[in-house]
PDB file of C-alpha atoms in Angstrom:
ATOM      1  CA  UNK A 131     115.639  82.744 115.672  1.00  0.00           C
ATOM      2  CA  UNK A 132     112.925  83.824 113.436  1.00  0.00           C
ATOM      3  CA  UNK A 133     113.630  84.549 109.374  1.00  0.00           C
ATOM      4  CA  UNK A 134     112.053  87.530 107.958  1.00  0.00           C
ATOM      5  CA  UNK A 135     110.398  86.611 104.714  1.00  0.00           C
ATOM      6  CA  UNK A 136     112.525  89.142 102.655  1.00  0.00           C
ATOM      7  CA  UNK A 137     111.417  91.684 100.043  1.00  0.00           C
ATOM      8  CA  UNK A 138     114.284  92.527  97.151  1.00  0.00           C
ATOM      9  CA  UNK A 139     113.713  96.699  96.879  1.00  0.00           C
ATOM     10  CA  UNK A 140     116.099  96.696  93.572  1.00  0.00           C
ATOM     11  CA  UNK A 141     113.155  94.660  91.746  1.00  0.00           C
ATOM     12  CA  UNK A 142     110.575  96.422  89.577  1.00  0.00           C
ATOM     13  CA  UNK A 143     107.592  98.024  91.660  1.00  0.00           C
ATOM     14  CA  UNK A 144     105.383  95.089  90.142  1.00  0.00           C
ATOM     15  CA  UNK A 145     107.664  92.564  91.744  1.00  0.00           C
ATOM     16  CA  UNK A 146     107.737  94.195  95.175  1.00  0.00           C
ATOM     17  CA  UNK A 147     103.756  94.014  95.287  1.00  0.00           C
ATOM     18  CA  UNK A 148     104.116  90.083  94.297  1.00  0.00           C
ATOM     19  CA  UNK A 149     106.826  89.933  97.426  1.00  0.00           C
ATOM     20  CA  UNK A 150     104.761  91.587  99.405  1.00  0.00           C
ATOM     21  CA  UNK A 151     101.175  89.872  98.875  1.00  0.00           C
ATOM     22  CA  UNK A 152     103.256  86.601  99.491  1.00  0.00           C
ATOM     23  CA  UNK A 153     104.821  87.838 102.484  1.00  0.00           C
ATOM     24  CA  UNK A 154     102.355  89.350 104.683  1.00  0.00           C
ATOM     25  CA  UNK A 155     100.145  86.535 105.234  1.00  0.00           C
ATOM     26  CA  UNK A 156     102.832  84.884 107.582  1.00  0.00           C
ATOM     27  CA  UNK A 157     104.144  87.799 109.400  1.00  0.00           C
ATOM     28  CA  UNK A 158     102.978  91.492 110.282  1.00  0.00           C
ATOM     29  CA  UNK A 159     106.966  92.131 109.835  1.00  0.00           C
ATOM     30  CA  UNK A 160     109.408  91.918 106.684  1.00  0.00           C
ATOM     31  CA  UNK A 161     112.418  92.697 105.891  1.00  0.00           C
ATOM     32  CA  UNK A 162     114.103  95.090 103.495  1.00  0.00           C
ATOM     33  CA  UNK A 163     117.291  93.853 101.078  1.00  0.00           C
ATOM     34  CA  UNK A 164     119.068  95.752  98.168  1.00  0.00           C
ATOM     35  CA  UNK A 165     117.135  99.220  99.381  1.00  0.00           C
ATOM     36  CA  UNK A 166     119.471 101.449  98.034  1.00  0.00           C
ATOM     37  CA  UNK A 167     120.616 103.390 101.089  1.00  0.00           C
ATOM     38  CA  UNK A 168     124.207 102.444 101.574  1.00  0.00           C
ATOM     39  CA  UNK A 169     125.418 100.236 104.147  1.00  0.00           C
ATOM     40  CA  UNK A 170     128.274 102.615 104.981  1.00  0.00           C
ATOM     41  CA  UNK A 171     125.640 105.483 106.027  1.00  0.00           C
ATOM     42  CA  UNK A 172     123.795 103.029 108.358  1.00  0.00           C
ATOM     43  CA  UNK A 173     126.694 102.169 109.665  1.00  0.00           C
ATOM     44  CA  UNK A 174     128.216 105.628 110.565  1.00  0.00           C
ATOM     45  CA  UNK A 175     124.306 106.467 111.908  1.00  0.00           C
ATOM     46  CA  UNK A 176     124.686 103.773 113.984  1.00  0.00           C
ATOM     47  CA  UNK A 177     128.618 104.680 115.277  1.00  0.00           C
ATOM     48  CA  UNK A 178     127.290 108.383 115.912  1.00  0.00           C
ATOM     49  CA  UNK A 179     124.234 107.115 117.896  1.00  0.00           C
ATOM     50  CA  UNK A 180     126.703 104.909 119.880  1.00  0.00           C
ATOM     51  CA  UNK A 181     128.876 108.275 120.558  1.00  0.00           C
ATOM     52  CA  UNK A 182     126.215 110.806 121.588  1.00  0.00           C
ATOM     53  CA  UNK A 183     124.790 107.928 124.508  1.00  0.00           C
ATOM     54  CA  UNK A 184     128.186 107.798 125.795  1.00  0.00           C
ATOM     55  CA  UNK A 185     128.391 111.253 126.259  1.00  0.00           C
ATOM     56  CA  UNK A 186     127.984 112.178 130.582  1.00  0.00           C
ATOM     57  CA  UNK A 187     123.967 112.990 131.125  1.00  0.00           C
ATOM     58  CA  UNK A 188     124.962 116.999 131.730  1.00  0.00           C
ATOM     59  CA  UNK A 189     125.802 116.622 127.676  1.00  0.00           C
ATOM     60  CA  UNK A 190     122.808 114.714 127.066  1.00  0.00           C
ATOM     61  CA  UNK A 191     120.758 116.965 129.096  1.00  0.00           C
ATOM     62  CA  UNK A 192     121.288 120.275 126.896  1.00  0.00           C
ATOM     63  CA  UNK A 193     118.319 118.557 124.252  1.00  0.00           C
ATOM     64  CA  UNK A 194     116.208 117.047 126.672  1.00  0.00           C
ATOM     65  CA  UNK A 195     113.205 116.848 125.617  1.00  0.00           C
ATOM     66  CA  UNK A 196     110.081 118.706 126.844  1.00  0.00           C
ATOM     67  CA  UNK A 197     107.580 116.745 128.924  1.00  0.00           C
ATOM     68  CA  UNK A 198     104.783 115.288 126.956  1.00  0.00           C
ATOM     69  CA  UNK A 199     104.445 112.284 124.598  1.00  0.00           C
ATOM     70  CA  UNK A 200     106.889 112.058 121.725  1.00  0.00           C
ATOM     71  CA  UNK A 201     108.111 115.396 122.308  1.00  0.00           C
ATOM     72  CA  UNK A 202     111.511 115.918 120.360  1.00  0.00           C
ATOM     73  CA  UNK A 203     115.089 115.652 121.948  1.00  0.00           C
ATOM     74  CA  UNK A 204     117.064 113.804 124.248  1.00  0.00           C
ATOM     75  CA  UNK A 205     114.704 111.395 126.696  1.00  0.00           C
ATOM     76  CA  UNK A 206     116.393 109.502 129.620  1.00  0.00           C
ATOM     77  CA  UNK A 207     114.812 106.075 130.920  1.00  0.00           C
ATOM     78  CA  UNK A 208     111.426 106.325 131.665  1.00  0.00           C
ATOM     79  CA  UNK A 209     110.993 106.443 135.900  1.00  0.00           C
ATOM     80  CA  UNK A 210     106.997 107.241 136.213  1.00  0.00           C
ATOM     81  CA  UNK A 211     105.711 104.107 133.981  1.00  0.00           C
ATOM     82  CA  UNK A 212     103.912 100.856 135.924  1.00  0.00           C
ATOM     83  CA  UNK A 213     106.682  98.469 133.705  1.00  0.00           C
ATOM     84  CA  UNK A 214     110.599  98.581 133.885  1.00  0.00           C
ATOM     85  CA  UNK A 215     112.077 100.096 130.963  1.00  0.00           C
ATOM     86  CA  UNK A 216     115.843 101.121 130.737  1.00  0.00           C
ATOM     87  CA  UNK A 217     117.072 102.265 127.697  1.00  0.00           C
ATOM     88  CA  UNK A 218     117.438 106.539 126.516  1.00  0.00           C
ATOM     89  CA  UNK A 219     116.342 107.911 122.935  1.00  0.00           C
ATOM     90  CA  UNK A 220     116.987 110.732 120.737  1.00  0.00           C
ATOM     91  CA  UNK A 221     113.583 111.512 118.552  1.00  0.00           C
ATOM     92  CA  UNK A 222     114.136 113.909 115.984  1.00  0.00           C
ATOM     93  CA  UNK A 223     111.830 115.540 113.785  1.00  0.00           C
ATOM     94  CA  UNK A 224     112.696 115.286 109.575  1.00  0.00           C
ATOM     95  CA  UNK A 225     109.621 116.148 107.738  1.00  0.00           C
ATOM     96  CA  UNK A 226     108.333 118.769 107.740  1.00  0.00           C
ATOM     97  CA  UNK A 227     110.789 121.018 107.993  1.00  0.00           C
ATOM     98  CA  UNK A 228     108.753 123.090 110.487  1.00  0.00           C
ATOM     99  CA  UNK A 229     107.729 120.806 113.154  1.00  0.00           C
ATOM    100  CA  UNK A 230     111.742 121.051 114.181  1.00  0.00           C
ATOM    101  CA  UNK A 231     113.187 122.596 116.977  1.00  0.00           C
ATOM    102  CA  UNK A 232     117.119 122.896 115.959  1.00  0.00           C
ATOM    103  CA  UNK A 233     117.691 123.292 119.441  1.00  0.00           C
ATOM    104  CA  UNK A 234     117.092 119.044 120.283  1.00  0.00           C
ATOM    105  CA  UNK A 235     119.757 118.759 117.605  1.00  0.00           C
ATOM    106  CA  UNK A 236     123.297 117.607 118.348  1.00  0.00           C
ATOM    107  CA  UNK A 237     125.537 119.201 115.745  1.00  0.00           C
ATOM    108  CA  UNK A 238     127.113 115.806 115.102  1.00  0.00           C
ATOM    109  CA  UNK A 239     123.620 114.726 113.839  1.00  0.00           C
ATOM    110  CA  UNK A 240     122.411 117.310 111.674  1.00  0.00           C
ATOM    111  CA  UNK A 241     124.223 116.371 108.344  1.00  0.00           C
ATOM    112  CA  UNK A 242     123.848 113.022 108.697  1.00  0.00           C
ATOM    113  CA  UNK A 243     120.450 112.687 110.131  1.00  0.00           C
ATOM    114  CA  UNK A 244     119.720 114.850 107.039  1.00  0.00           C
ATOM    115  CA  UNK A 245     121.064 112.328 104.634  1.00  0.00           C
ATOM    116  CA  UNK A 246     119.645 109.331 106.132  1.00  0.00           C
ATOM    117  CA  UNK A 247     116.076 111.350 105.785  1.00  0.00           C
ATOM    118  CA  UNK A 248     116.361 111.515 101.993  1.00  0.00           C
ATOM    119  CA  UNK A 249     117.442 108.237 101.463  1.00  0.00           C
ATOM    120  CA  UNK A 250     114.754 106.379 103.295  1.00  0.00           C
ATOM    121  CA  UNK A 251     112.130 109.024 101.583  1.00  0.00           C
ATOM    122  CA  UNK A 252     113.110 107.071  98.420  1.00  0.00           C
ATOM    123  CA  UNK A 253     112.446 103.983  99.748  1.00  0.00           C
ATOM    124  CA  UNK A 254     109.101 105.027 101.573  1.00  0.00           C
ATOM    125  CA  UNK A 255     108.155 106.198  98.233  1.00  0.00           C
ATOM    126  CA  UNK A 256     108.738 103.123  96.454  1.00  0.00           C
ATOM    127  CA  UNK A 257     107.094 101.136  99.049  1.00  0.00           C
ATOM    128  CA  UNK A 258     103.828 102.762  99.661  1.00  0.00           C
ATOM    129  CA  UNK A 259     103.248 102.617  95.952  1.00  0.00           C
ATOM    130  CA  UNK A 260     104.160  98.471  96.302  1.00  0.00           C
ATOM    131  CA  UNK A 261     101.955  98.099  99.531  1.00  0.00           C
ATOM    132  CA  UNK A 262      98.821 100.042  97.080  1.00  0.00           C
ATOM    133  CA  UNK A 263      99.674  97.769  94.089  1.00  0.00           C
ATOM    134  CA  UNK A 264      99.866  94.599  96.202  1.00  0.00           C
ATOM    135  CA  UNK A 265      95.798  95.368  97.531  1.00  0.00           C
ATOM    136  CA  UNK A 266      95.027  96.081  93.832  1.00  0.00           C
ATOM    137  CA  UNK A 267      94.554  99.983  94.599  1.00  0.00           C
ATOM    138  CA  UNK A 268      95.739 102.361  92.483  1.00  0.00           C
ATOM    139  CA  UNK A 269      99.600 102.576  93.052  1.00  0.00           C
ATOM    140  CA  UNK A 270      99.233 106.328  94.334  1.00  0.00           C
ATOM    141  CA  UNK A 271      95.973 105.417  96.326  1.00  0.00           C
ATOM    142  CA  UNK A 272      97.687 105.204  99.687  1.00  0.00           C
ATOM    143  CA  UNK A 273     100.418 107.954  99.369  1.00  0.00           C
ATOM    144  CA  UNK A 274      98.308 110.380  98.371  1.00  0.00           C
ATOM    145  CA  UNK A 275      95.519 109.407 101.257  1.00  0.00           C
ATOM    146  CA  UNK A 276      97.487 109.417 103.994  1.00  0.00           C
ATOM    147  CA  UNK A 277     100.111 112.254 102.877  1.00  0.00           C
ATOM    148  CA  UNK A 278      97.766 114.852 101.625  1.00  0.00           C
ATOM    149  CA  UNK A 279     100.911 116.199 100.253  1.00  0.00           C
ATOM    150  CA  UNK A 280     102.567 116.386 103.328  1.00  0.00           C
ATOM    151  CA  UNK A 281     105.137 113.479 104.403  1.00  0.00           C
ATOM    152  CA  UNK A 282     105.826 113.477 107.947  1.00  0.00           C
ATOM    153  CA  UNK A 283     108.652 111.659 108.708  1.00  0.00           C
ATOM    154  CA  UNK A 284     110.771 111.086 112.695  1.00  0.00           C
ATOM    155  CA  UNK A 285     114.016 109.668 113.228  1.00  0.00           C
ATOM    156  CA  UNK A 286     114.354 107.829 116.743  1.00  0.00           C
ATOM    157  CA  UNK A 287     117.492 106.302 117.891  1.00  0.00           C
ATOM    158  CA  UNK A 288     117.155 104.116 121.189  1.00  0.00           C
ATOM    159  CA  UNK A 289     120.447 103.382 123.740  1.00  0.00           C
ATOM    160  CA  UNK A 290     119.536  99.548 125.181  1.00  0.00           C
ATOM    161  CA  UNK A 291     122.049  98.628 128.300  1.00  0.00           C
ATOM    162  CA  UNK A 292     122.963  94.878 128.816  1.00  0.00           C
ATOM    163  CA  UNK A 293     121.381  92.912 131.615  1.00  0.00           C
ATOM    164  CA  UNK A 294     123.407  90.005 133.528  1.00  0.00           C
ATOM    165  CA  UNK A 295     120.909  89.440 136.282  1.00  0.00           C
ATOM    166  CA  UNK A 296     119.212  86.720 135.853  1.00  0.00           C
ATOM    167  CA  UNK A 297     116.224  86.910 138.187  1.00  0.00           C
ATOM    168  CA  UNK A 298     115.149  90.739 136.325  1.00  0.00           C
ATOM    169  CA  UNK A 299     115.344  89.145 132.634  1.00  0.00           C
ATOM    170  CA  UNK A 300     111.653  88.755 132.284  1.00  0.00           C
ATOM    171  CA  UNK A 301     110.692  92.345 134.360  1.00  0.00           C
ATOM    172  CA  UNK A 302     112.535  94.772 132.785  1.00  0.00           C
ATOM    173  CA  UNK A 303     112.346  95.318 128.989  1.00  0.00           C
ATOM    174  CA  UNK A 304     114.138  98.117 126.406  1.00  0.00           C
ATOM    175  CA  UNK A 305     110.588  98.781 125.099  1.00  0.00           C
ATOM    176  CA  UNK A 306     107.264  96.517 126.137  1.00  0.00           C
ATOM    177  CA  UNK A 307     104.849  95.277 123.948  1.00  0.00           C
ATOM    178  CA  UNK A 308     103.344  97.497 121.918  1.00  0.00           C
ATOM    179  CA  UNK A 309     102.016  98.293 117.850  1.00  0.00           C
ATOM    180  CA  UNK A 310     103.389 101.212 116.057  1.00  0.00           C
ATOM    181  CA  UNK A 311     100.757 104.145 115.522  1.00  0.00           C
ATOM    182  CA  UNK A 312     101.594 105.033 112.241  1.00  0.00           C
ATOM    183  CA  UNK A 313     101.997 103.930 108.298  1.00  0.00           C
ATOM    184  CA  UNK A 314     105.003 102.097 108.466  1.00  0.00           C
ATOM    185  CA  UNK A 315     108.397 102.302 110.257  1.00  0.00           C
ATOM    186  CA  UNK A 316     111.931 101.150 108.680  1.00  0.00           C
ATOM    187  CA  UNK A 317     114.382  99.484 111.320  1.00  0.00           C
ATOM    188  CA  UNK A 318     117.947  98.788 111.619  1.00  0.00           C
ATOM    189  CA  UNK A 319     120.141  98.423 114.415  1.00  0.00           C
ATOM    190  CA  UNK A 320     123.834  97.016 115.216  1.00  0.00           C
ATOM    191  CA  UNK A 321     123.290  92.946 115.717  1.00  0.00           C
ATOM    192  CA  UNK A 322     122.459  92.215 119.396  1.00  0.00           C
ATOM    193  CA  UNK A 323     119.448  90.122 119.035  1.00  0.00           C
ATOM    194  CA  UNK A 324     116.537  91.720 121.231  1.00  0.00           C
ATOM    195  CA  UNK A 325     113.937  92.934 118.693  1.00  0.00           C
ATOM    196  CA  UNK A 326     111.258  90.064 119.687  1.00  0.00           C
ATOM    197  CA  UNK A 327     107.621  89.736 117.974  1.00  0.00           C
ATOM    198  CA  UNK A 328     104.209  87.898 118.652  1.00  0.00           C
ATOM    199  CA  UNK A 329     103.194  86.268 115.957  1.00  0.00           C
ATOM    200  CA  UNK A 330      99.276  85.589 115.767  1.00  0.00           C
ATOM    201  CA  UNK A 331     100.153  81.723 114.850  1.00  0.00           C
ATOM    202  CA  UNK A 332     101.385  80.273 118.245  1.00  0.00           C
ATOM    203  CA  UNK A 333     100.913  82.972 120.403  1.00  0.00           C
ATOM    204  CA  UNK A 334     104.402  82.926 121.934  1.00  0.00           C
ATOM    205  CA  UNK A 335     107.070  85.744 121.312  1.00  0.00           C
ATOM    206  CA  UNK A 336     109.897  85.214 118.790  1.00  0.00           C
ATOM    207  CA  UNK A 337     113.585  86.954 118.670  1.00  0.00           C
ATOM    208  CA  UNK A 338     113.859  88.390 115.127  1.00  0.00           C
ATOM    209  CA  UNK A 339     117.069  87.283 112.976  1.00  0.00           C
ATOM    210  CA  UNK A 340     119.652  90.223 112.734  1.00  0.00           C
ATOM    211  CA  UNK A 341     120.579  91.216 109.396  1.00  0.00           C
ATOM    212  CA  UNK A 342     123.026  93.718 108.948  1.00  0.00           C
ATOM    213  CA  UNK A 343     122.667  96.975 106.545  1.00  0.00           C
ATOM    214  CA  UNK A 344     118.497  95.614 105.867  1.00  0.00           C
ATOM    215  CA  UNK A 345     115.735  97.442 107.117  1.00  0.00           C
ATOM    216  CA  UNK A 346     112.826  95.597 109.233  1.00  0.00           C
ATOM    217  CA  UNK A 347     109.476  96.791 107.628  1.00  0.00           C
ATOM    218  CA  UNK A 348     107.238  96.839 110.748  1.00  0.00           C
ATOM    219  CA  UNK A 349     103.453  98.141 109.469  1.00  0.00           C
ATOM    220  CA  UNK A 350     101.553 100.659 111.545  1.00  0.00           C
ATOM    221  CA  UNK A 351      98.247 100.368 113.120  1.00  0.00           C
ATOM    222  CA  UNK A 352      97.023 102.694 109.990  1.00  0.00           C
ATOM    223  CA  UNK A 353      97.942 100.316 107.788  1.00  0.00           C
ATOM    224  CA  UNK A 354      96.319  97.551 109.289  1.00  0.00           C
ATOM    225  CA  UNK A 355      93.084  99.611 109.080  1.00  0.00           C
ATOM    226  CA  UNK A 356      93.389 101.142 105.494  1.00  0.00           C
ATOM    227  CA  UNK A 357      93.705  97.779 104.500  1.00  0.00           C
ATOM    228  CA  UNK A 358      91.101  96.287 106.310  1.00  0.00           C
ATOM    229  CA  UNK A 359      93.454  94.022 108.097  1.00  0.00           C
ATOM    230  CA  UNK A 360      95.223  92.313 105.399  1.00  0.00           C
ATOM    231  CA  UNK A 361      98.317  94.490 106.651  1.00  0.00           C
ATOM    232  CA  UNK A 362      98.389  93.519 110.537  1.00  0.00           C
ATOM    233  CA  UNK A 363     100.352  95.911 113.152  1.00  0.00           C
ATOM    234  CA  UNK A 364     101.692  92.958 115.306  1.00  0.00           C
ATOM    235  CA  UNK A 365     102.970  93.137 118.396  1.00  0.00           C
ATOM    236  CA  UNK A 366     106.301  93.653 119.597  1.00  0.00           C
ATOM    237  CA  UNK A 367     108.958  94.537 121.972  1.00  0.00           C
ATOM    238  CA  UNK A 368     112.702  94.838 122.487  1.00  0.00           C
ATOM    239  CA  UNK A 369     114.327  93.149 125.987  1.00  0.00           C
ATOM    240  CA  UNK A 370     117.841  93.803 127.156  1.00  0.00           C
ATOM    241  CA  UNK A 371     120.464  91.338 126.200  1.00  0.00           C
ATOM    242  CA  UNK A 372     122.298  89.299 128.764  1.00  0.00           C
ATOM    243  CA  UNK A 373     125.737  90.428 127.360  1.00  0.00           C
ATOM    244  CA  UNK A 374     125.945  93.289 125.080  1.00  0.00           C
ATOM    245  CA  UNK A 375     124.627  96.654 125.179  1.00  0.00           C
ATOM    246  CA  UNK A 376     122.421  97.237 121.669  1.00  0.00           C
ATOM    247  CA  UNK A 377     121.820 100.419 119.847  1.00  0.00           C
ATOM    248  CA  UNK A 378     118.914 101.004 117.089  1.00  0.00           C
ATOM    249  CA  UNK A 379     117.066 103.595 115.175  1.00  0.00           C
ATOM    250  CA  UNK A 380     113.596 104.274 113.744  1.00  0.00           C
ATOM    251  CA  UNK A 381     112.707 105.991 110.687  1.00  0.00           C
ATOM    252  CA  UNK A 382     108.967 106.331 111.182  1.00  0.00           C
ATOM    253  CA  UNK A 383     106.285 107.429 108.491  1.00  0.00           C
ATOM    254  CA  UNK A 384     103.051 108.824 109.811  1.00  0.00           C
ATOM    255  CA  UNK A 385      99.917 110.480 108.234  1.00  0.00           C
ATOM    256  CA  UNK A 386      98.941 113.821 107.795  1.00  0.00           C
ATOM    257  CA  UNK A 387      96.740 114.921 111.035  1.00  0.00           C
ATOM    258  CA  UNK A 388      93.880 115.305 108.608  1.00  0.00           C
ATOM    259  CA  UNK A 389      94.142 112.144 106.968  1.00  0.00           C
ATOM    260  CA  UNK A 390      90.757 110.620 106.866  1.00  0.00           C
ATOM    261  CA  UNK A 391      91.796 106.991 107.480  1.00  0.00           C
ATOM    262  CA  UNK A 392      89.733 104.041 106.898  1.00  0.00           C
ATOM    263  CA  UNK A 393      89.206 100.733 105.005  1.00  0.00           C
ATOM    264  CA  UNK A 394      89.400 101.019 100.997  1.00  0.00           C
ATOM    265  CA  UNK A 395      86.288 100.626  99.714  1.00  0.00           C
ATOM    266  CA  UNK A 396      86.986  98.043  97.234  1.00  0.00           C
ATOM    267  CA  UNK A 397      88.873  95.599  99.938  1.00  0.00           C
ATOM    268  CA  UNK A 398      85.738  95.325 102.102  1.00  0.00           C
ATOM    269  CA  UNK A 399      84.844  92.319 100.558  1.00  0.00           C
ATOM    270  CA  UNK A 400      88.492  90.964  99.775  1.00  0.00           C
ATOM    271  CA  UNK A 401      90.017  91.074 103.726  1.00  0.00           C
ATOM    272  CA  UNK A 402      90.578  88.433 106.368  1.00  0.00           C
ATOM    273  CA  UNK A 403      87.626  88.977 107.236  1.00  0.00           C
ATOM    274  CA  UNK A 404      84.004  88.507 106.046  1.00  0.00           C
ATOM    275  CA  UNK A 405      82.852  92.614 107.071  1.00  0.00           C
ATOM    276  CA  UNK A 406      83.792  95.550 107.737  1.00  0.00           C
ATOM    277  CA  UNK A 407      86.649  95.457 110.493  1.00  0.00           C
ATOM    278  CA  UNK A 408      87.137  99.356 111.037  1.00  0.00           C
ATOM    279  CA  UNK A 409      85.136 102.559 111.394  1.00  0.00           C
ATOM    280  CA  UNK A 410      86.490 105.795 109.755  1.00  0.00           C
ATOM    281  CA  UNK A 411      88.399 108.465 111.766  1.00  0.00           C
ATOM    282  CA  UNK A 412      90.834 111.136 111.340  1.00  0.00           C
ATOM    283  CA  UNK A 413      94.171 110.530 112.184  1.00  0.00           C
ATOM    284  CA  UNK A 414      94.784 113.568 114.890  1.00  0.00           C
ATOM    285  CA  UNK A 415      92.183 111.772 116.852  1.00  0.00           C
ATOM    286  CA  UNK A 416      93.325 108.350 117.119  1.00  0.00           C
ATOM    287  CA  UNK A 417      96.758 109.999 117.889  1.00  0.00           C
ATOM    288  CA  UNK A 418      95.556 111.315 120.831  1.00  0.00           C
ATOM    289  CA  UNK A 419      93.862 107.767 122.136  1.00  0.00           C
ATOM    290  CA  UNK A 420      97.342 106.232 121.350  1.00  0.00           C
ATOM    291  CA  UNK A 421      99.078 108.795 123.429  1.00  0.00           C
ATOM    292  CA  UNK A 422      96.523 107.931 126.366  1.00  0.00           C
ATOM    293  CA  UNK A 423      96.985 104.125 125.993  1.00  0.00           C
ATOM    294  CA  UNK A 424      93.671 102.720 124.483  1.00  0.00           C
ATOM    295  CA  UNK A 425      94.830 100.236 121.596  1.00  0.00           C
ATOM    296  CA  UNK A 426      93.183  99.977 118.099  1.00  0.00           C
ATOM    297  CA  UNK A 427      90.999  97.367 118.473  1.00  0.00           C
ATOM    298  CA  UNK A 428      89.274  99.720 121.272  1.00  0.00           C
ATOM    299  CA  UNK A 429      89.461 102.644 119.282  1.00  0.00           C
ATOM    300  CA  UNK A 430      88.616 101.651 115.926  1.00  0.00           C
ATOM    301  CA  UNK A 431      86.678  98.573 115.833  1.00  0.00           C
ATOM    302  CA  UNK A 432      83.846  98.616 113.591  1.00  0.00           C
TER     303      UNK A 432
END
């Protein structure tokens, strides 16, 4: 299985950029130790996910969520996609305050979901100012960017089922490949080993390492541009394991709407590559593209 390089959270901010710059050469992924949210509140996220999917679907059913794309509430497998997916998620809304609807909320949730919220603001906060530092930017240059002093912030919890047959292994996935849209999302889940990545080196897919009470540091396709490719949104996906049902959740970090996003100027001669690799566009726009399918490299391309 494939080891994380591992960033230590507890060391200075200076440290965590020299972790970082070290660490994101190899993989588009890392993982989170000594983060400061306690293991015990991951944990009891994780047992109240594991409640609320075992709950009959007339339960689940009072926060469905309305149709669209990454509409908040309750969503059952996917039936009207080309791919097999079976899994259900709950995606919740934390910052701001007023893009929720308390309605998608189980009670069981609120309090918790809550806590879990300000926790992992702390270590956003932390990290963006490491991920700046590590591209020589000023330490505020990408918070403030992307934020424009709004943090918008999602929890999603996903419900995986097991799989024993054989012959649909390789047809039907949890999620399929895909990047993340956004800044950055922090990952944990309960130890099945399906969280699977592509790593640019061999080309071949590679079952992530569980570590439990870390956080897996997976960077967003706005990352990848704002740093003119240094940070890389690699692929992933999640398939179903043969024996044991697997439950995880997403704390996701996305720009403001307005957000103009776009390489640094100073890193356009200090990337991967020789020019410039992306165009500039606001944020509201490429969300729209993602929602209809058309990947970065498409969209944003210079």
């Amino acid at each position: 299985m494939l080891e994380l390089p591992s960033i230590d959270l507890s060391s200075s901010t200076t440290i965590v950029a020299a972790q970082i710059r070290k660490a994101h050469d190899k993989f588009g992924f890392v993982r989170l130790v000594n983060h400061g949210v306690p293991v015990e509140l991951l944990q009891r996220v994780l047992d109240h996910q594991k409640e609320f999917f075992a709950q009959d679907l007339d339960y689940k059913s009072k926060f469905l969520a309305d149709s669209g794309y990454r509409k908040e509430g309750f969503n059952p497998s996917p039936s009207n996609v080309g791919i097999k997916i079976k899994r259900e998620h709950l995606y919740l809304f934390l910052r701001p305050l007023s893009r929720r609807d308390p309605r998608k909320w189980p009670d069981s949730h609120k309090d918790l979901v809550e806590e879990l919220g300000v926790c992992t603001t702390k270590v956003y906060e932390k990290l963006i100012v490491a991920l700046s530092m590590a591209l020589d930017l000023d330490p505020l240059y990408l918070r403030d960017t992307l934020c424009q002093g709004e943090l918008k912030q999602t929890f999603c919890t996903f419900s995986y089922p097991n799989n024993e047959k054989e012959e649909e292994r390789e047809e039907i996935y949890g999620i399929p490949e895909h990047t993340d849209i956004g800044t950055l999302v922090l990952l944990f889940a309960d130890g099945v080993p399906s969280l699977q990545v592509l790593l640019e080196g061999d080309g071949k897919w590679h079952t992530v390492k569980p570590l439990p009470g870390s956080f897996i540091v997976s960077f967003g396709e706005i990352m990848e541009v704002m740093s003119n490719g240094i940070y890389r949104a690699t692929t992933h996906r999640v398939i179903l394991d043969k024996c044991k049902p697997r439950c995880s959740c997403a704390i996701t970090f996305e720009p403001s709407e307005k957000a103009q996003i776009g390489p640094a100027s100073s890193l356009l001669d200090k990337s991967r590559h020789s020019r410039v690799c992306y165009r500039r566009f606001v944020y509201g726009e490429r969300y729209k593209e993602y929602e209809d399918g058309k990947f970065l490299k498409e969209f944003a391309k210079s």
